[in-house]
PDB file of C-alpha atoms in Angstrom:
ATOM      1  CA  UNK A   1      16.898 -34.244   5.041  1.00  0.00           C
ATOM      2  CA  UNK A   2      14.917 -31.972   7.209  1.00  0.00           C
ATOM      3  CA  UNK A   3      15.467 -28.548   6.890  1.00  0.00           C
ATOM      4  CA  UNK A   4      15.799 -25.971   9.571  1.00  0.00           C
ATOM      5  CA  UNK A   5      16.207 -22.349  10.377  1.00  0.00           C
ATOM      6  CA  UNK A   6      18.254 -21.239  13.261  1.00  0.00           C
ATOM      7  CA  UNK A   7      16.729 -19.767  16.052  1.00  0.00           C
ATOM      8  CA  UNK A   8      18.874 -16.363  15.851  1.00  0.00           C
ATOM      9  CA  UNK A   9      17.628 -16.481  11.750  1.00  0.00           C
ATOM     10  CA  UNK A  10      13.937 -16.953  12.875  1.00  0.00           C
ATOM     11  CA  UNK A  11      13.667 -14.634  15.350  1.00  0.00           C
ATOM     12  CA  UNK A  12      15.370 -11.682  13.066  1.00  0.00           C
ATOM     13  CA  UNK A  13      12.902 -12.158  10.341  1.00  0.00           C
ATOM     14  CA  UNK A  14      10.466 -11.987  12.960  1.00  0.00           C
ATOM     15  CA  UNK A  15      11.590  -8.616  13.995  1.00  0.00           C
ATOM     16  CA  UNK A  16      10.910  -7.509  10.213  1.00  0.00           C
ATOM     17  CA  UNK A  17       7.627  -7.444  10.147  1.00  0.00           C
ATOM     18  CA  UNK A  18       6.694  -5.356  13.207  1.00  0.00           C
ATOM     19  CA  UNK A  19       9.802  -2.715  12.115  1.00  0.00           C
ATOM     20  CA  UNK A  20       8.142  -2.555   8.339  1.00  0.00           C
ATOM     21  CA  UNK A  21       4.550  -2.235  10.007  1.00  0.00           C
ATOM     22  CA  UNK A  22       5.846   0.659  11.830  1.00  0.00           C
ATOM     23  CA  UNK A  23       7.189   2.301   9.058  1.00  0.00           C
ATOM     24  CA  UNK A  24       4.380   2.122   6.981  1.00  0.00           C
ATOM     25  CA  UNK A  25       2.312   3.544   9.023  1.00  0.00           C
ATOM     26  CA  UNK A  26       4.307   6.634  10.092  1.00  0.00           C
ATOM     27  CA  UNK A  27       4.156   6.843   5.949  1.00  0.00           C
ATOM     28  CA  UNK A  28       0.780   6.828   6.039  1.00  0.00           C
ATOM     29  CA  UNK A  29       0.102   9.451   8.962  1.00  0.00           C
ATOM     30  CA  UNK A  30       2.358  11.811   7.209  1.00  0.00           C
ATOM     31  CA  UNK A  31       0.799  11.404   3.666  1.00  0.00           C
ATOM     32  CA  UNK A  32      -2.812  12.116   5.622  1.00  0.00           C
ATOM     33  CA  UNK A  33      -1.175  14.781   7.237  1.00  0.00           C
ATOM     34  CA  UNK A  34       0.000  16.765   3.885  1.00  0.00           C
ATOM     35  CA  UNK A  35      -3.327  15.915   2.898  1.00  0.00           C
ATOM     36  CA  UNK A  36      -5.331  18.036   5.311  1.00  0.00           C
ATOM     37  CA  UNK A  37      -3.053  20.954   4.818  1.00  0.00           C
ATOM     38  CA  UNK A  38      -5.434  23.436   3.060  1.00  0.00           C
ATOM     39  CA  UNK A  39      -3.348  24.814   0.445  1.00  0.00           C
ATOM     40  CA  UNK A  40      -2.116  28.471   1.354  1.00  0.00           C
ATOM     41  CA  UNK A  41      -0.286  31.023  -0.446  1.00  0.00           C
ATOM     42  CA  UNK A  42       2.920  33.437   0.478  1.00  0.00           C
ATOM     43  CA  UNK A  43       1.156  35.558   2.688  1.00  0.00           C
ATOM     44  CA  UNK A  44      -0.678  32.499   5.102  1.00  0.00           C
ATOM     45  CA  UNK A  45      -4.080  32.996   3.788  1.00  0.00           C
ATOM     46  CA  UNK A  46      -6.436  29.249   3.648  1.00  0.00           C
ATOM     47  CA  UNK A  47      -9.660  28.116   2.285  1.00  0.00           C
ATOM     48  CA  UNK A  48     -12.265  29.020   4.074  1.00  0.00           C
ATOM     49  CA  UNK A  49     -10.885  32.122   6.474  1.00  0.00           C
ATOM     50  CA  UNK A  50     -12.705  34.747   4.877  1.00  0.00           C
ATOM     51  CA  UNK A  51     -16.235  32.904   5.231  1.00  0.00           C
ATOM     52  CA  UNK A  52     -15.283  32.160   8.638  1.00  0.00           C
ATOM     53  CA  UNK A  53     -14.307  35.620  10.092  1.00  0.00           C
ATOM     54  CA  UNK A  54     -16.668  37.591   7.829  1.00  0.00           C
ATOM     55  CA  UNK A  55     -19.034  38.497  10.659  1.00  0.00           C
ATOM     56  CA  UNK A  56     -15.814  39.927  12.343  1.00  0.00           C
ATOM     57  CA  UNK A  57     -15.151  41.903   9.381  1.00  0.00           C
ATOM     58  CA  UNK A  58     -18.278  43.680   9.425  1.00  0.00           C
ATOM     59  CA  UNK A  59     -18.205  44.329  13.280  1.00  0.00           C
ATOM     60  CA  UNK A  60     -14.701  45.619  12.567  1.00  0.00           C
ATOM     61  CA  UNK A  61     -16.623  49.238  12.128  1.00  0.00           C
ATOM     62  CA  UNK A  62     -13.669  51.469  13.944  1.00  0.00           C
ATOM     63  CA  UNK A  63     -10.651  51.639  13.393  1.00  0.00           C
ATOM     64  CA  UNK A  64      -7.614  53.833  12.022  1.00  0.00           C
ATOM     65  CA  UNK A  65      -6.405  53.108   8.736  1.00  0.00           C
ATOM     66  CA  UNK A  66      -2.813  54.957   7.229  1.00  0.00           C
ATOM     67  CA  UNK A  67      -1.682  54.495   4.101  1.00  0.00           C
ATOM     68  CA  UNK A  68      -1.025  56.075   0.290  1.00  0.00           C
ATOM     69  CA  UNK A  69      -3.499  56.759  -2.538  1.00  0.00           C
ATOM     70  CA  UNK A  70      -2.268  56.887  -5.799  1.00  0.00           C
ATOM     71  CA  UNK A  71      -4.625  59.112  -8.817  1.00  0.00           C
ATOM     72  CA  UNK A  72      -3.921  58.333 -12.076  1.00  0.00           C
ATOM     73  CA  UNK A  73      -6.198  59.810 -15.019  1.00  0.00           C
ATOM     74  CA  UNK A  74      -4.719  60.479 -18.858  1.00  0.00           C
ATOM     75  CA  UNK A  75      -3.831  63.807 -17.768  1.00  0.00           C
ATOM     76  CA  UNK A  76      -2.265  63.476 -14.387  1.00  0.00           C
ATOM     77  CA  UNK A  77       0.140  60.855 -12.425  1.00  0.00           C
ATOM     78  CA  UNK A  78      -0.077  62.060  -8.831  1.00  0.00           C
ATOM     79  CA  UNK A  79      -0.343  60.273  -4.843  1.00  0.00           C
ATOM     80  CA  UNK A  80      -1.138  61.330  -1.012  1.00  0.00           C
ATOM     81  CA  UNK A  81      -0.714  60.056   1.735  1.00  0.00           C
ATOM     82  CA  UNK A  82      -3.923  59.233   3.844  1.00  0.00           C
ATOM     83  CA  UNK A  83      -4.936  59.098   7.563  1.00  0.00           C
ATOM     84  CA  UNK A  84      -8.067  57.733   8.249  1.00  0.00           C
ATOM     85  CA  UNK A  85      -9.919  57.324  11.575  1.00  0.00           C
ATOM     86  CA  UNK A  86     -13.228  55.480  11.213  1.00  0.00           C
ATOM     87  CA  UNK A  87     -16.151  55.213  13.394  1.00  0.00           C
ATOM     88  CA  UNK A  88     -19.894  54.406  12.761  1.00  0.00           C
ATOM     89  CA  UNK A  89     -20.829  57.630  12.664  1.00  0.00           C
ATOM     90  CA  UNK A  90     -18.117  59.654  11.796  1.00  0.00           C
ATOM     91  CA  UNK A  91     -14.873  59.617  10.122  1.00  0.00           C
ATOM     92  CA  UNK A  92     -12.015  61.936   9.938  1.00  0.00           C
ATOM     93  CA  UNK A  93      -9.679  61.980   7.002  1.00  0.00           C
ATOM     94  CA  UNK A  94      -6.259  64.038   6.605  1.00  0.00           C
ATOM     95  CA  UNK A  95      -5.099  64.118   3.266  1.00  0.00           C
ATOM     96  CA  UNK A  96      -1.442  65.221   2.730  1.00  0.00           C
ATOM     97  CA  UNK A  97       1.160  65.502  -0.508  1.00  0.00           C
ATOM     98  CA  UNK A  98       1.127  66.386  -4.196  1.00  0.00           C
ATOM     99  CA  UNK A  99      -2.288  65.486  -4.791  1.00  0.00           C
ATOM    100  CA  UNK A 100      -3.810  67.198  -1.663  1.00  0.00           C
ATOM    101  CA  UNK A 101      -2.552  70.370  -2.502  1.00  0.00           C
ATOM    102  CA  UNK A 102      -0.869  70.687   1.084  1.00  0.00           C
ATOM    103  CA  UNK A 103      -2.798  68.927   4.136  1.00  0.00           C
ATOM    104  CA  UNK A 104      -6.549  68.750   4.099  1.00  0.00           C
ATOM    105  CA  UNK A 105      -8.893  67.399   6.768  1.00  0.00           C
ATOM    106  CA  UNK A 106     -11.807  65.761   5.534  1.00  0.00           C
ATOM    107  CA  UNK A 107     -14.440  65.297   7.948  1.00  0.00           C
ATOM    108  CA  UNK A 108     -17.820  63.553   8.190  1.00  0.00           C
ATOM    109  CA  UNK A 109     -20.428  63.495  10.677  1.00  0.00           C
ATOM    110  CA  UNK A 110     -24.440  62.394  10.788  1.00  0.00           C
ATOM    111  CA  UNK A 111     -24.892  63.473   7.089  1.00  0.00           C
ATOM    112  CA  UNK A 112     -22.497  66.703   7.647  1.00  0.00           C
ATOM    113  CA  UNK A 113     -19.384  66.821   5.625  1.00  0.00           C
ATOM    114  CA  UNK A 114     -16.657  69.701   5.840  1.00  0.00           C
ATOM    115  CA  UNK A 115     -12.829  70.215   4.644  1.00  0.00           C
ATOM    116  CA  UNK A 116     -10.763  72.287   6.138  1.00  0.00           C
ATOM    117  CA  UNK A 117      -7.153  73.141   4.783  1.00  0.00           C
ATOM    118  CA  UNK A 118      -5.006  76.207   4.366  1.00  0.00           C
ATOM    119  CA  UNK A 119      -7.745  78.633   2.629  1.00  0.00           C
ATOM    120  CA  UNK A 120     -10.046  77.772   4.894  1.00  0.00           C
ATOM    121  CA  UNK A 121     -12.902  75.419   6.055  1.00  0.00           C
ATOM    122  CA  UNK A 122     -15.668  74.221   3.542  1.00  0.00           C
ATOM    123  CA  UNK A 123     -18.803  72.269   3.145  1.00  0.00           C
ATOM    124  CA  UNK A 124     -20.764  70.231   0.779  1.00  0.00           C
ATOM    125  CA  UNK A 125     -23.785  67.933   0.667  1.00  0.00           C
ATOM    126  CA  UNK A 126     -21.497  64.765   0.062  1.00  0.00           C
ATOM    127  CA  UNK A 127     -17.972  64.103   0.880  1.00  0.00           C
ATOM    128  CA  UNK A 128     -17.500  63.476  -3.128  1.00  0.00           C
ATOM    129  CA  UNK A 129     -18.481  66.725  -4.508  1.00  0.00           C
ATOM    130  CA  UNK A 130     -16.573  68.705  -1.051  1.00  0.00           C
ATOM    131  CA  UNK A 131     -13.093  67.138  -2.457  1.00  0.00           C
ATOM    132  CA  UNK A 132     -13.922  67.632  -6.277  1.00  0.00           C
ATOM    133  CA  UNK A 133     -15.127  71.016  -5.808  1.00  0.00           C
ATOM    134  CA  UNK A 134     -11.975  71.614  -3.342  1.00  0.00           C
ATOM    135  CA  UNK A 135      -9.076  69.854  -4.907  1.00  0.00           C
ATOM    136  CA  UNK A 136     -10.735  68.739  -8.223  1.00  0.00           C
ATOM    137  CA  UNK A 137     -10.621  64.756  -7.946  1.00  0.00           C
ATOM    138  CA  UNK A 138     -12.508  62.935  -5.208  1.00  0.00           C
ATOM    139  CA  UNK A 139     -12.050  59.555  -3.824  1.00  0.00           C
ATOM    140  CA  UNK A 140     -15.442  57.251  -3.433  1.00  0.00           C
ATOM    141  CA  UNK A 141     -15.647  58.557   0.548  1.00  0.00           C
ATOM    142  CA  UNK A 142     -18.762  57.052   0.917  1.00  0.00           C
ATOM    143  CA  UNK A 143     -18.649  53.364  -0.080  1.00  0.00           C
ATOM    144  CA  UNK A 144     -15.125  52.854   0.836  1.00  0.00           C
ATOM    145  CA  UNK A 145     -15.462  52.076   4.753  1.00  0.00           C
ATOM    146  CA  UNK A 146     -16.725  48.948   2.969  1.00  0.00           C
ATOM    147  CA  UNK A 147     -14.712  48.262   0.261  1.00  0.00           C
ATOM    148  CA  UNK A 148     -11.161  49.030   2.045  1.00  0.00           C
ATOM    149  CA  UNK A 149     -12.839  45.738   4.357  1.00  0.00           C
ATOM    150  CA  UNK A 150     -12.866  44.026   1.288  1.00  0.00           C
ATOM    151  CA  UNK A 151     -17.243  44.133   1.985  1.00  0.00           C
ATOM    152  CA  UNK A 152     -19.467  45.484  -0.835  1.00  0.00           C
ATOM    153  CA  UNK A 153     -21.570  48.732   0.243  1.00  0.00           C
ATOM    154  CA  UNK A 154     -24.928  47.957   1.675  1.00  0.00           C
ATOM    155  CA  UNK A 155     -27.326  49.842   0.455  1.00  0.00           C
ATOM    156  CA  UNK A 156     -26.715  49.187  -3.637  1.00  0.00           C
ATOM    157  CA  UNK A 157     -26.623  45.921  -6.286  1.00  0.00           C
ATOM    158  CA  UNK A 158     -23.452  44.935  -6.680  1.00  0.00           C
ATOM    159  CA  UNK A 159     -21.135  42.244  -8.500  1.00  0.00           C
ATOM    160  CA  UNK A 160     -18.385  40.028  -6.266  1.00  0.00           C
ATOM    161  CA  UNK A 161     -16.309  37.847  -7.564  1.00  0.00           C
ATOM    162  CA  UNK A 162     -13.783  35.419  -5.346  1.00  0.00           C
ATOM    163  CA  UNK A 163     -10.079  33.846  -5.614  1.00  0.00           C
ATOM    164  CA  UNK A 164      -9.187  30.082  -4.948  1.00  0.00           C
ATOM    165  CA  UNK A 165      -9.079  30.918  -1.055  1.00  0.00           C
ATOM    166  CA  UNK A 166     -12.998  32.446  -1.238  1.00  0.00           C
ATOM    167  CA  UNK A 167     -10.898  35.956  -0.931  1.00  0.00           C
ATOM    168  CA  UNK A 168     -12.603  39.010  -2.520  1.00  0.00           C
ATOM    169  CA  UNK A 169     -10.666  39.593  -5.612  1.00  0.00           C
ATOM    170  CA  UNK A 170     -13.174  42.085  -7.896  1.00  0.00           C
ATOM    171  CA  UNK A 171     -16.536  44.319  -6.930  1.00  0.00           C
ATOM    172  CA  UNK A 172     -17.816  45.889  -9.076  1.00  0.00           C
ATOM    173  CA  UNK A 173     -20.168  48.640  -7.670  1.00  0.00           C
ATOM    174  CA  UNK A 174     -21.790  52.101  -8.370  1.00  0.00           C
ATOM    175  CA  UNK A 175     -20.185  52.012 -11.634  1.00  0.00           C
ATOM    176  CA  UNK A 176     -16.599  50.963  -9.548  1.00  0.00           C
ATOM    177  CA  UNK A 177     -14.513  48.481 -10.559  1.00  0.00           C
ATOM    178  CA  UNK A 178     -12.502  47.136  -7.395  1.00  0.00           C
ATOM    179  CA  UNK A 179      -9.764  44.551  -7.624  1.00  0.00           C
ATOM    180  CA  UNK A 180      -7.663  43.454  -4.439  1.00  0.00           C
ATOM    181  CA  UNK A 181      -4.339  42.931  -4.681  1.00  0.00           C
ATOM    182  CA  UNK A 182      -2.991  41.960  -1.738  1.00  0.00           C
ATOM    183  CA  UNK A 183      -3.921  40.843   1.600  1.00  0.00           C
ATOM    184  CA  UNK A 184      -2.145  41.081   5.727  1.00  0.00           C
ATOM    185  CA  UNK A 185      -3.519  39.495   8.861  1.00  0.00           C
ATOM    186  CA  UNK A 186      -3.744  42.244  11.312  1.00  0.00           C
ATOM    187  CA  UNK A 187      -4.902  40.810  15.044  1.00  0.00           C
ATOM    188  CA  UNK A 188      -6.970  38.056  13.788  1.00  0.00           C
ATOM    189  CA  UNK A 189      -8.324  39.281  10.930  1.00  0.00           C
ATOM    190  CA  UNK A 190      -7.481  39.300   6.898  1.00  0.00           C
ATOM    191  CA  UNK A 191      -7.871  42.531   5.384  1.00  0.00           C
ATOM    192  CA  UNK A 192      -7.018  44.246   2.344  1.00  0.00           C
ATOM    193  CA  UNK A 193      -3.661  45.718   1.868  1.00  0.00           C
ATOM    194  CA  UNK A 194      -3.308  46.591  -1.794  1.00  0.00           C
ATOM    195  CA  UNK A 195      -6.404  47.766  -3.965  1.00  0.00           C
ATOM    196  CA  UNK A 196      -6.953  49.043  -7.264  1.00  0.00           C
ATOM    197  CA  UNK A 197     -10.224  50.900  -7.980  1.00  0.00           C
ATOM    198  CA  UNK A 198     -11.270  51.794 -11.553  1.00  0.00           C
ATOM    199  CA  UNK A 199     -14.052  54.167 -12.201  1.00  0.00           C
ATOM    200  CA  UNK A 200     -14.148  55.443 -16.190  1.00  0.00           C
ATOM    201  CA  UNK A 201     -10.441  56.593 -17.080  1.00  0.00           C
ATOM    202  CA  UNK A 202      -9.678  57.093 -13.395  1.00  0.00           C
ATOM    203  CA  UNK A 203      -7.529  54.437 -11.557  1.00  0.00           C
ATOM    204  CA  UNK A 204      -7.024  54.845  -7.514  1.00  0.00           C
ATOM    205  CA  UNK A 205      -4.391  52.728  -5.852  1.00  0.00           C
ATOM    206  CA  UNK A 206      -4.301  52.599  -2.558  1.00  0.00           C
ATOM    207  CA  UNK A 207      -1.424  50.681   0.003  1.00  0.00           C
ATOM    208  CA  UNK A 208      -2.309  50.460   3.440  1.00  0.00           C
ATOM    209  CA  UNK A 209       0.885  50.836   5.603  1.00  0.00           C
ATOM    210  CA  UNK A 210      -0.910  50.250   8.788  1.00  0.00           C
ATOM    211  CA  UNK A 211      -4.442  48.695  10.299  1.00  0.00           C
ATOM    212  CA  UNK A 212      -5.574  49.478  14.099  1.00  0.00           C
ATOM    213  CA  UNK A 213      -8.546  48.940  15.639  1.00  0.00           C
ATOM    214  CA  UNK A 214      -9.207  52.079  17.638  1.00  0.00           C
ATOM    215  CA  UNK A 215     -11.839  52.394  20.586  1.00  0.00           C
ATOM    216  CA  UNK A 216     -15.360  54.313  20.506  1.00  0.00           C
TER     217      UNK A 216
END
């Protein structure tokens, strides 16, 4: 007896093929797909975005930075908040709450470096010794228009280590230990938003609130 398949039969296996083709390749498009997804954590950062806007960072030389420093040493708990305007050659930093005694303007300009508060206006040779001498703790003035980039000072040796993402995560400079934290886009740039900085039995914490690029 000769067998036979009726034509409706035939031409519905038929249509199998072409439907399970289609389907596997939709599988595999969307496999690829979660494939080239560089991995990211909560905050968006990827692989590769630090190298890539790095330059940027570094160009990133003004700008206006508020946000709260936190001083912890064995014999004192204390915090400010800060106000920082940047520019290449000169800065201006107002220091207010427990730790600044009241409101205190730091200022710095072509090697110059006064503070000015309630008893009056004073100067040093360095912004470090004007604040120790003043309110008897100083922040690393100096180095940290670098560091708060998450960039290592130029002019010294210094130790970087990265994350999974190629993110800054610990410097260690001029006898600073600097771990970041925590991390925002602002505009189109990644930039710190938590540090901790470690120098002896001193520990600085400092939150940035806001990041704005600000004109010459």
């Amino acid at each position: 007896m000769t067998s036979f398949s009726p034509r409706w039969l035939s031409a519905r296996r038929s249509s199998y093929r072409p439907s399970r083709l289609l389907l596997a390749s939709i599988a595999l498009l969307f496999l690829a797909g979660c494939a080239s997804q560089a991995p990211m954590d909560e905050s968006g950062r990827q692989a590769g975005q630090w190298e890539r806007q790095q330059a940027d960072v570094e160009a990133f030389d003004t700008w206006t930075m508020v946000g709260k420093a936190g001083l912890r040493t064995p014999q004192e708990n204390i915090s400010a908040n800060l106000d920082w305007n940047q520019h290449p050659h000169y800065f201006r930093m107002l220091i207010s709450g427990p730790f600044g005694g009241g409101r205190n303007v730091l200022e710095g300009r072509e090697g110059r470096f006064s503070l000015s508060n309630s008893d009056g206006r004073f100067e040093a040779e360095t912004p470090e010794a004007l604040m120790e001498e003043q309110l008897g703790w100083a922040l690393p003035v100096s180095a940290m228009p670098d560091w708060v980039r998450g960039l290592p000072g130029e002019h010294n040796s210094y130790q970087l280590e990265t994350d999974e993402f190629g993110f800054p995560s610990h410097l260690s400079q001029d006898g600073w230990e600097i771990d970041y934290r925590d991390w925002e886009r602002v505009e189109d740039l990644w930039l710190p938003r938590r540090m901790v900085m470690n120098y002896e039995d001193v520990r600085i914490t400092l939150v940035v609130n806001q990041w704005q690029a600000t004109g010459e």
